[in-house]
Structure formats: structure tokens, C-alpha cells
Short mmCIF file of C-alpha atoms and ligand atoms in Angstrom, two decimals:
data_model
loop_
_atom_site.label_atom_id
_atom_site.label_comp_id
_atom_site.label_asym_id
_atom_site.label_seq_id
_atom_site.Cartn_x
_atom_site.Cartn_y
_atom_site.Cartn_z
CA LEU A 1 -140.24 104.08 121.95
CA THR A 2 -137.57 102.31 123.36
CA GLN A 3 -135.37 105.58 122.74
CA LEU A 4 -137.87 107.55 124.33
CA PHE A 5 -138.20 105.62 127.38
CA ARG A 6 -133.93 105.39 128.08
CA PRO A 7 -133.83 108.59 129.22
CA LEU A 8 -136.76 107.61 131.77
CA ASP A 9 -134.28 104.81 133.06
CA MET A 10 -131.24 106.68 133.00
CA LEU A 11 -133.54 109.57 135.07
CA GLY A 12 -134.93 106.59 137.20
CA MET A 13 -131.12 105.48 137.92
CA VAL A 14 -129.76 109.12 138.62
CA TYR A 15 -132.36 108.73 141.37
CA ARG A 16 -131.98 106.01 142.70
CA THR A 17 -127.81 106.61 142.65
CA ILE A 18 -128.69 109.64 144.17
CA ARG A 19 -130.84 108.66 146.97
CA GLN A 20 -128.61 105.87 147.84
CA GLY A 21 -125.50 108.45 147.80
CA LEU A 22 -127.72 110.46 150.50
CA ILE A 23 -128.55 108.03 152.92
CA ASP A 24 -125.04 106.08 152.70
CA MET A 25 -123.55 110.03 153.06
CA ALA A 26 -125.99 110.32 155.55
CA ASP A 27 -124.93 107.55 157.79
CA MET A 28 -121.28 108.79 157.10
CA PHE A 29 -121.98 111.81 158.83
CA ARG A 30 -123.08 110.31 161.82
CA LEU A 31 -120.50 108.30 162.66
CA LEU A 32 -117.37 110.41 161.25
CA ASP A 33 -119.55 114.06 161.84
CA THR A 34 -118.07 115.78 158.47
CA GLU A 35 -118.91 117.42 155.54
CA GLN A 36 -117.41 115.79 152.00
CA GLU A 37 -115.03 118.78 150.29
CA VAL A 38 -112.96 116.64 147.52
CA GLN A 39 -113.81 116.66 143.98
CA ASP A 40 -112.99 113.78 140.89
CA LYS A 41 -110.36 114.90 138.80
CA PRO A 42 -111.89 115.82 135.68
CA GLY A 43 -112.22 112.27 133.06
CA ALA A 44 -111.44 110.16 136.91
CA PRO A 45 -111.67 106.40 136.24
CA ALA A 46 -113.58 103.85 138.11
CA LEU A 47 -112.06 102.04 140.63
CA VAL A 48 -111.70 98.29 139.88
CA VAL A 49 -111.39 95.90 142.64
CA ARG A 50 -110.03 92.63 142.11
CA ARG A 51 -108.50 91.68 145.44
CA PRO A 52 -109.60 94.01 147.68
CA SER A 53 -106.29 95.46 149.60
CA VAL A 54 -106.19 98.61 151.56
CA VAL A 55 -102.80 100.13 151.59
CA PHE A 56 -101.90 103.57 153.36
CA GLU A 57 -98.26 104.92 152.36
CA ASP A 58 -97.06 107.76 154.93
CA VAL A 59 -100.42 109.39 155.51
CA VAL A 60 -99.79 113.01 157.12
CA PHE A 61 -103.13 114.68 157.27
CA GLY A 62 -104.49 117.22 159.22
CA TYR A 63 -108.20 119.01 159.77
CA ASP A 64 -106.37 122.68 160.17
CA ARG A 65 -102.99 123.67 158.42
CA ASP A 66 -101.89 123.86 162.19
CA ARG A 67 -102.27 121.20 163.28
CA THR A 68 -101.21 117.32 162.14
CA ILE A 69 -103.48 114.51 163.15
CA LEU A 70 -101.61 111.56 161.52
CA LYS A 71 -98.22 111.89 160.87
CA GLY A 72 -96.77 109.67 158.42
CA LEU A 73 -98.92 106.78 159.13
CA SER A 74 -98.05 103.20 157.23
CA PHE A 75 -100.17 100.32 157.05
CA GLU A 76 -101.66 97.38 155.08
CA VAL A 77 -104.62 95.23 155.03
CA PRO A 78 -104.55 92.23 152.78
CA ALA A 79 -106.92 91.27 150.67
CA GLY A 80 -109.81 89.12 153.06
CA HIS A 81 -108.00 90.01 156.16
CA HIS A 82 -109.58 91.85 159.15
CA VAL A 83 -107.95 94.09 161.15
CA ALA A 84 -108.47 96.49 163.65
CA LEU A 85 -107.76 99.87 164.57
CA VAL A 86 -107.47 100.24 168.38
CA GLY A 87 -106.16 103.33 170.39
CA PRO A 88 -106.70 106.07 172.66
CA SER A 89 -109.72 108.78 172.26
CA GLY A 90 -108.62 111.00 169.75
CA ALA A 91 -105.73 108.64 168.45
CA GLY A 92 -107.04 108.95 164.84
CA LYS A 93 -109.17 106.23 164.14
CA SER A 94 -112.06 107.32 162.58
CA THR A 95 -109.96 110.03 160.68
CA ILE A 96 -108.73 107.30 158.79
CA GLY A 97 -112.19 105.94 158.01
CA ARG A 98 -112.64 109.51 156.59
CA LEU A 99 -109.59 109.32 154.67
CA LEU A 100 -110.96 105.81 153.28
CA PHE A 101 -113.93 107.40 152.29
CA ARG A 102 -112.30 110.09 150.27
CA PHE A 103 -114.09 112.36 152.40
CA TYR A 104 -110.34 114.26 152.80
CA ASP A 105 -106.80 114.05 150.64
CA PRO A 106 -104.29 113.60 152.53
CA TRP A 107 -101.82 116.64 152.82
CA SER A 108 -99.51 113.92 151.91
CA GLY A 109 -98.54 109.96 151.01
CA ARG A 110 -101.07 107.92 149.39
CA ILE A 111 -104.43 105.27 150.13
CA LEU A 112 -104.09 102.29 148.01
CA ILE A 113 -107.08 100.14 147.15
CA ASP A 114 -105.99 97.25 145.10
CA GLY A 115 -103.30 98.99 143.78
CA GLN A 116 -104.83 101.77 142.84
CA ASP A 117 -104.64 105.38 144.46
CA ILE A 118 -108.07 106.38 145.69
CA ALA A 119 -107.55 110.04 145.03
CA GLU A 120 -107.14 109.01 141.34
CA VAL A 121 -110.42 106.95 140.86
CA SER A 122 -114.25 108.24 140.73
CA GLN A 123 -115.91 108.93 144.59
CA THR A 124 -118.86 106.95 143.38
CA SER A 125 -116.65 103.85 142.52
CA LEU A 126 -114.59 104.34 145.33
CA ARG A 127 -117.96 104.25 147.86
CA ALA A 128 -118.97 101.26 145.52
CA ALA A 129 -116.76 99.15 146.86
CA LEU A 130 -116.77 100.40 151.22
CA GLY A 131 -119.67 99.17 153.05
CA ILE A 132 -120.03 101.07 156.52
CA VAL A 133 -121.74 99.58 159.80
CA PRO A 134 -121.69 102.51 161.49
CA GLN A 135 -122.58 102.29 165.63
CA ASP A 136 -126.39 104.72 165.33
CA SER A 137 -127.91 103.48 161.25
CA VAL A 138 -130.13 105.88 159.72
CA LEU A 139 -133.39 104.49 159.38
CA PHE A 140 -135.27 106.17 156.05
CA ASN A 141 -139.25 106.61 157.03
CA ASP A 142 -140.38 103.86 154.85
CA THR A 143 -140.91 100.26 154.91
CA ILE A 144 -138.80 97.76 157.36
CA GLY A 145 -138.34 95.82 153.33
CA TYR A 146 -137.06 99.26 151.62
CA ASN A 147 -134.30 100.25 154.03
CA ILE A 148 -132.68 96.71 153.49
CA GLY A 149 -132.99 96.64 149.93
CA TYR A 150 -132.24 100.58 149.13
CA GLY A 151 -127.92 98.35 149.71
CA HIS A 152 -128.29 97.31 146.38
CA PRO A 153 -126.20 98.71 143.28
CA THR A 154 -129.00 99.32 141.06
CA GLY A 155 -131.42 99.62 143.93
CA GLU A 156 -133.47 96.57 142.67
CA ALA A 157 -132.88 94.09 145.37
CA THR A 158 -135.10 91.41 145.07
CA PRO A 159 -137.65 90.37 148.07
CA ALA A 160 -135.43 87.12 148.24
CA GLN A 161 -132.50 88.75 148.21
CA ILE A 162 -133.98 91.10 150.89
CA GLU A 163 -135.24 88.21 152.90
CA ALA A 164 -131.99 86.70 152.66
CA ALA A 165 -130.00 89.37 153.81
CA ALA A 166 -132.74 89.82 156.93
CA GLN A 167 -132.24 86.24 157.60
CA ALA A 168 -128.18 86.28 157.44
CA ALA A 169 -128.18 89.56 159.80
CA ALA A 170 -130.61 87.34 162.59
CA LEU A 171 -133.23 90.03 161.70
CA SER A 172 -136.31 86.99 160.62
CA GLY A 173 -137.45 87.24 164.13
CA LEU A 174 -138.45 90.69 164.67
CA ILE A 175 -140.03 91.01 161.12
CA GLU A 176 -142.06 87.71 162.10
CA ARG A 177 -143.16 89.89 164.78
CA LEU A 178 -144.12 93.16 162.93
CA PRO A 179 -147.43 93.71 161.73
CA ALA A 180 -147.21 94.05 157.57
CA ARG A 181 -143.24 91.89 158.22
CA PHE A 182 -141.02 93.50 155.52
CA ASP A 183 -143.57 95.87 154.79
CA THR A 184 -143.66 97.78 157.90
CA GLU A 185 -142.89 101.15 158.29
CA VAL A 186 -140.23 101.80 160.42
CA GLY A 187 -138.10 105.22 161.23
CA GLU A 188 -138.79 108.75 162.91
CA ARG A 189 -142.94 108.16 162.07
CA GLY A 190 -142.93 104.67 162.05
CA LEU A 191 -141.75 101.94 164.55
CA LYS A 192 -139.10 102.89 166.08
CA LEU A 193 -136.34 100.08 166.76
CA SER A 194 -133.52 99.65 169.26
CA GLY A 195 -129.77 99.65 168.74
CA GLY A 196 -129.47 96.76 168.54
CA GLU A 197 -132.10 96.36 165.56
CA LYS A 198 -130.86 99.07 163.50
CA GLN A 199 -127.65 97.86 163.84
CA ARG A 200 -129.13 94.81 161.82
CA VAL A 201 -130.85 96.07 159.35
CA ALA A 202 -127.57 98.27 158.48
CA ILE A 203 -125.89 95.07 158.73
CA ALA A 204 -128.53 93.30 156.48
CA ARG A 205 -128.79 96.70 154.06
CA THR A 206 -124.74 96.15 153.49
CA LEU A 207 -125.14 92.32 152.79
CA VAL A 208 -127.47 93.62 150.10
CA LYS A 209 -124.63 95.72 148.79
CA ASN A 210 -122.02 93.46 148.91
CA PRO A 211 -118.88 95.50 148.98
CA PRO A 212 -115.57 93.63 148.90
CA ILE A 213 -114.20 96.08 152.00
CA LEU A 214 -115.78 96.85 155.33
CA LEU A 215 -115.40 99.76 157.29
CA LEU A 216 -116.88 98.31 161.09
CA ASP A 217 -117.59 100.56 164.17
CA GLU A 218 -118.12 98.84 166.59
CA ALA A 219 -120.67 99.85 169.56
CA THR A 220 -119.07 101.60 172.42
CA SER A 221 -121.70 101.03 175.47
CA ALA A 222 -125.16 101.02 173.62
CA LEU A 223 -125.79 97.22 173.91
CA ASP A 224 -125.79 94.90 176.48
CA THR A 225 -123.76 92.27 176.73
CA ARG A 226 -125.82 89.77 175.43
CA THR A 227 -126.97 91.32 172.28
CA GLU A 228 -123.42 92.91 172.28
CA GLN A 229 -122.15 89.09 171.43
CA ASP A 230 -125.12 88.57 168.75
CA ILE A 231 -124.18 91.63 167.11
CA LEU A 232 -120.56 90.49 166.98
CA ALA A 233 -121.54 86.94 165.68
CA THR A 234 -123.42 89.07 162.62
CA LEU A 235 -120.50 91.32 162.28
CA HIS A 236 -118.02 88.56 161.68
CA ALA A 237 -119.83 86.36 159.31
CA LEU A 238 -120.53 89.55 157.08
CA SER A 239 -116.87 90.01 157.20
CA GLU A 240 -116.15 86.52 156.16
CA ASN A 241 -114.73 86.81 152.32
CA ARG A 242 -114.49 90.57 152.63
CA THR A 243 -111.32 92.52 153.88
CA SER A 244 -112.51 94.77 156.80
CA LEU A 245 -110.98 97.69 159.06
CA SER A 246 -112.71 97.74 162.46
CA ILE A 247 -112.65 100.90 164.98
CA ALA A 248 -112.97 99.44 167.94
CA HIS A 249 -113.32 100.34 171.43
CA ARG A 250 -113.53 97.51 173.49
CA LEU A 251 -110.58 95.02 173.00
CA SER A 252 -112.44 91.89 173.86
CA THR A 253 -114.00 92.07 170.21
CA ILE A 254 -110.89 91.92 168.22
CA VAL A 255 -108.76 89.37 169.64
CA ASP A 256 -109.39 87.46 166.81
CA SER A 257 -108.20 89.90 164.26
CA ASP A 258 -105.60 89.43 161.60
CA SER A 259 -103.90 92.07 162.74
CA ILE A 260 -104.20 94.85 165.60
CA LEU A 261 -102.93 97.94 164.87
CA VAL A 262 -102.52 100.42 167.91
CA LEU A 263 -102.22 104.02 167.45
CA GLN A 264 -101.15 107.07 169.49
CA ASP A 265 -101.18 110.73 168.89
CA GLY A 266 -101.57 110.25 164.98
CA ARG A 267 -98.42 107.64 164.98
CA LEU A 268 -98.73 103.16 164.42
CA VAL A 269 -96.88 102.47 167.85
CA GLU A 270 -97.49 98.74 167.72
CA GLN A 271 -98.87 95.99 165.53
CA GLY A 272 -99.37 92.19 165.49
CA ASN A 273 -101.98 89.88 166.85
CA HIS A 274 -103.37 90.01 170.64
CA ALA A 275 -100.67 87.16 171.56
CA GLN A 276 -97.55 89.42 170.32
CA LEU A 277 -99.39 92.48 171.17
CA LEU A 278 -99.71 90.98 175.03
CA ARG A 279 -96.35 89.63 174.84
CA MET A 280 -94.39 93.13 173.74
CA ASP A 281 -96.06 94.38 176.71
CA GLY A 282 -96.61 97.96 175.65
CA LEU A 283 -99.70 100.16 175.15
CA TYR A 284 -101.50 97.28 174.25
CA ALA A 285 -101.15 95.43 177.31
CA GLU A 286 -101.86 98.16 179.03
CA MET A 287 -105.53 98.83 177.32
CA TRP A 288 -105.78 94.86 177.93
CA ALA A 289 -105.44 94.98 181.83
CA ARG A 290 -107.57 98.26 181.47
CA GLN A 291 -110.09 96.95 179.88
CA ALA A 292 -110.34 93.76 181.68
CA ASN A 293 -110.71 95.39 184.75
CA GLU A 294 -113.81 97.64 183.85
CA THR A 295 -114.96 94.34 182.18
CA GLN A 296 -114.63 92.62 185.60
CA ALA A 297 -116.63 94.90 187.53
CA ASN A 298 -119.37 95.82 184.71
CA GLU A 299 -119.94 91.87 184.87
CA THR A 300 -120.70 92.34 188.26
CA SER A 301 -122.77 95.06 188.77
CA GLU A 302 -124.67 93.58 185.53
CA ALA A 303 -124.94 90.17 187.70
CA VAL A 304 -125.61 92.74 190.62
CA ALA A 305 -128.57 94.31 188.48
CA ASN A 306 -130.16 90.73 187.46
CA ALA A 307 -130.09 89.09 190.25
CA ALA A 308 -131.96 92.12 191.76
P1 LIG B 1 -112.71 108.47 169.62
O1 LIG B 1 -112.07 106.61 169.68
O2 LIG B 1 -112.99 109.19 170.36
O3 LIG B 1 -113.79 108.20 168.62
P2 LIG B 1 -110.24 108.59 167.33
O4 LIG B 1 -109.69 107.95 167.00
O5 LIG B 1 -111.43 108.45 166.43
O6 LIG B 1 -111.52 109.27 168.75
P3 LIG B 1 -109.96 111.23 165.57
O7 LIG B 1 -111.62 111.16 165.27
O8 LIG B 1 -110.26 110.29 164.00
O9 LIG B 1 -110.05 110.03 166.75
O10 LIG B 1 -109.94 112.29 165.86
C1 LIG B 1 -108.52 112.54 165.90
C2 LIG B 1 -108.32 113.98 166.07
O11 LIG B 1 -108.62 114.83 164.89
C3 LIG B 1 -108.94 114.83 167.91
O12 LIG B 1 -107.65 115.10 168.35
C4 LIG B 1 -110.27 115.14 167.08
O13 LIG B 1 -110.88 116.55 167.94
C5 LIG B 1 -109.54 115.64 165.89
N1 LIG B 1 -110.78 115.74 164.65
C6 LIG B 1 -111.48 115.33 164.39
N2 LIG B 1 -112.79 115.90 163.67
C7 LIG B 1 -112.20 116.65 163.03
C8 LIG B 1 -112.63 118.23 162.73
N3 LIG B 1 -113.94 117.62 162.27
N4 LIG B 1 -112.09 119.26 162.53
C9 LIG B 1 -110.92 119.54 163.41
N5 LIG B 1 -110.14 118.66 164.45
C10 LIG B 1 -111.14 117.27 164.08
#
């Protein structure tokens, strides 16, 4: 009988892997606006991550042959470090995320995780090592418990794991208010969640997945300042003991990063921590000064709106 059921078990596992793969892909497409075009090499081994470092080694890449987007990009994110990517719109920040997930291969150069070229390992193992928290996450038309638990590598998160992740992602208050708690249906055909709540679900999901490397896409302007601060605190907790690469739109959110990479037109133009970059008085300092002015203006109008 065991012999008979083993293939069925396998099928169940394949189904769960595909289903999880699909929603991960859906998240990626939403964030990265791209489609998959690379294939595993025959017999590609699994990525083995002991020390989750990320290295870009002289990476050259473009979407079309006649336009180079990344023009020889080299940087390292040592294991356990939190590195932020900043730069003007179109500089290539999201492209770096797409290459890290291997939705495309570089024209030349290499991307290494813990010393292994990501083009040489299986994509399943690569994506199992990477977590993504997009700005706007996709929710299944299923229960909120399912939406959190499907992050689990085998699809079998225990209720205790789901609850712990929800708590760490500061979702407990929301869940207490839901009619059927974790069994409440959410998504298009269920309860609609706000942008901030959806992002918390993505954080909880990633906690359940427990990947060693995170790609964070920080919110642009969908959240109010208070919610943003709360979410940032949760993201910090999520990043603890992991390696993270954040695509940052607001500089105020990344001042504590170990290192900030300033990208312009597909090249790394400055690199350092916040204080070092301010002292350089270059592009970062200029962006910082500009955003400080904008923030002040926004805060004034928010205060005026609140007072009204
Ligand atoms: P933003 O801050 O606005 O999100 P970014 O720094 O993340 O910008 P990317 O999204 O990496 O920039 O885009 C870099 C360049 O590549 C842009 O000029 C963009 O138009 C181009 N690009 C992005 N995706 C594609 C694609 N699928 N096909 C062709 N060109 C693309």
C-alpha cells in the first residue's frame, strides 16, 4: 500500500510546489513586470547556502541587444548584511532584483550566492533561498491562514507556525477582529485588505518560508507615514539574521543600512553608509537634500489635513 501511495504523495508535493511557485511568480511579475525566459542547465545541482552572501561580478545586461542597462556592475552583500539600492528612476534597481531571481541571465559577468554562480544551479533551489516582499502582494482567494502558510517550503505550515508569523508581522490585531480569525476568506472574492495589511501578509508569508536572503521593495507612497513606520519596524525584524537587499525609494527608510549602493544609469557611482555618503557630497547627498525638503512639505500638509 505504501508503494501505491508514494506516487500520490509525490504528486501532492509537486502540486504544492507548483502552486507555491505560481504565486511566487505572480508576486514577482507584479513587482518586476517581467516574464521568465531562462532554463536550468541539464542536471543543474541545487544551490547550497551556508553563508548567504550575494556578489555581482562585472555584470553587463540589457533587455534588448541595442540598449545596455547594467554597464559592468560589481558589488558584494556580505552574509547577514543589509544593503540598500538607491538611484534615480530607471537607474536599474529593479533590474538587479530580476537578475538575482534569474528571470534573465547577464550578457557577461556573474552573480554568485555563497560562491555559487546562480546560472549553474537549479532555479527551484535558487528561488527557495530568496524571499521577496513586494510593495503590493498578491492574495489567493482563500483563507488568511492559507495565504500566510503557503510560504512554507513543503506547503505544510502548522497552525502554530502561521500564528507565530502573523504575530511577528503585527497581524494579530487584524486577525482578532476577523469573523472567522485565520479561517476568514480574503482576496478578490473575500475580505479586502488594505495595502499595509497585504504587505504584512507578505511579510508573514516570508517568515514562514524562512529564506536566508531577502529582496525588499520598499513602498513608494501607498502608505501613510504612521503605517510606513510600523511596516518598516516589521521589515527590520524580518531582516534580522538574514541577508537583505532593499530597493529603496525613500532614503529615510534606509539610513541604518550597512551599506548603500548609489546607482545611476546602470553604474555604481557611490557606495558607503549614510554618513559617509553625505560627506561625499555627491549624488546621494543631493537626493537626500531633495527628499528632506519634500518630506517636510508632505508632513506640513499631513499635519494641516489632520488638524482640519
Ligand atoms: P524605478 O525607480 O523607476 O523603479 P529602476 O531603477 O528600478 O527604476 P529598472 O526598472 O531596473 O529601473 O529599469 C531600468 C531600465 O530598463 C529603464 O530604462 C527601463 O525602461 C528599462 N526596462 C525595464 N524593464 C524592461 C523590459 N522588460 N524591457 C525593456 N526595457 C526595460
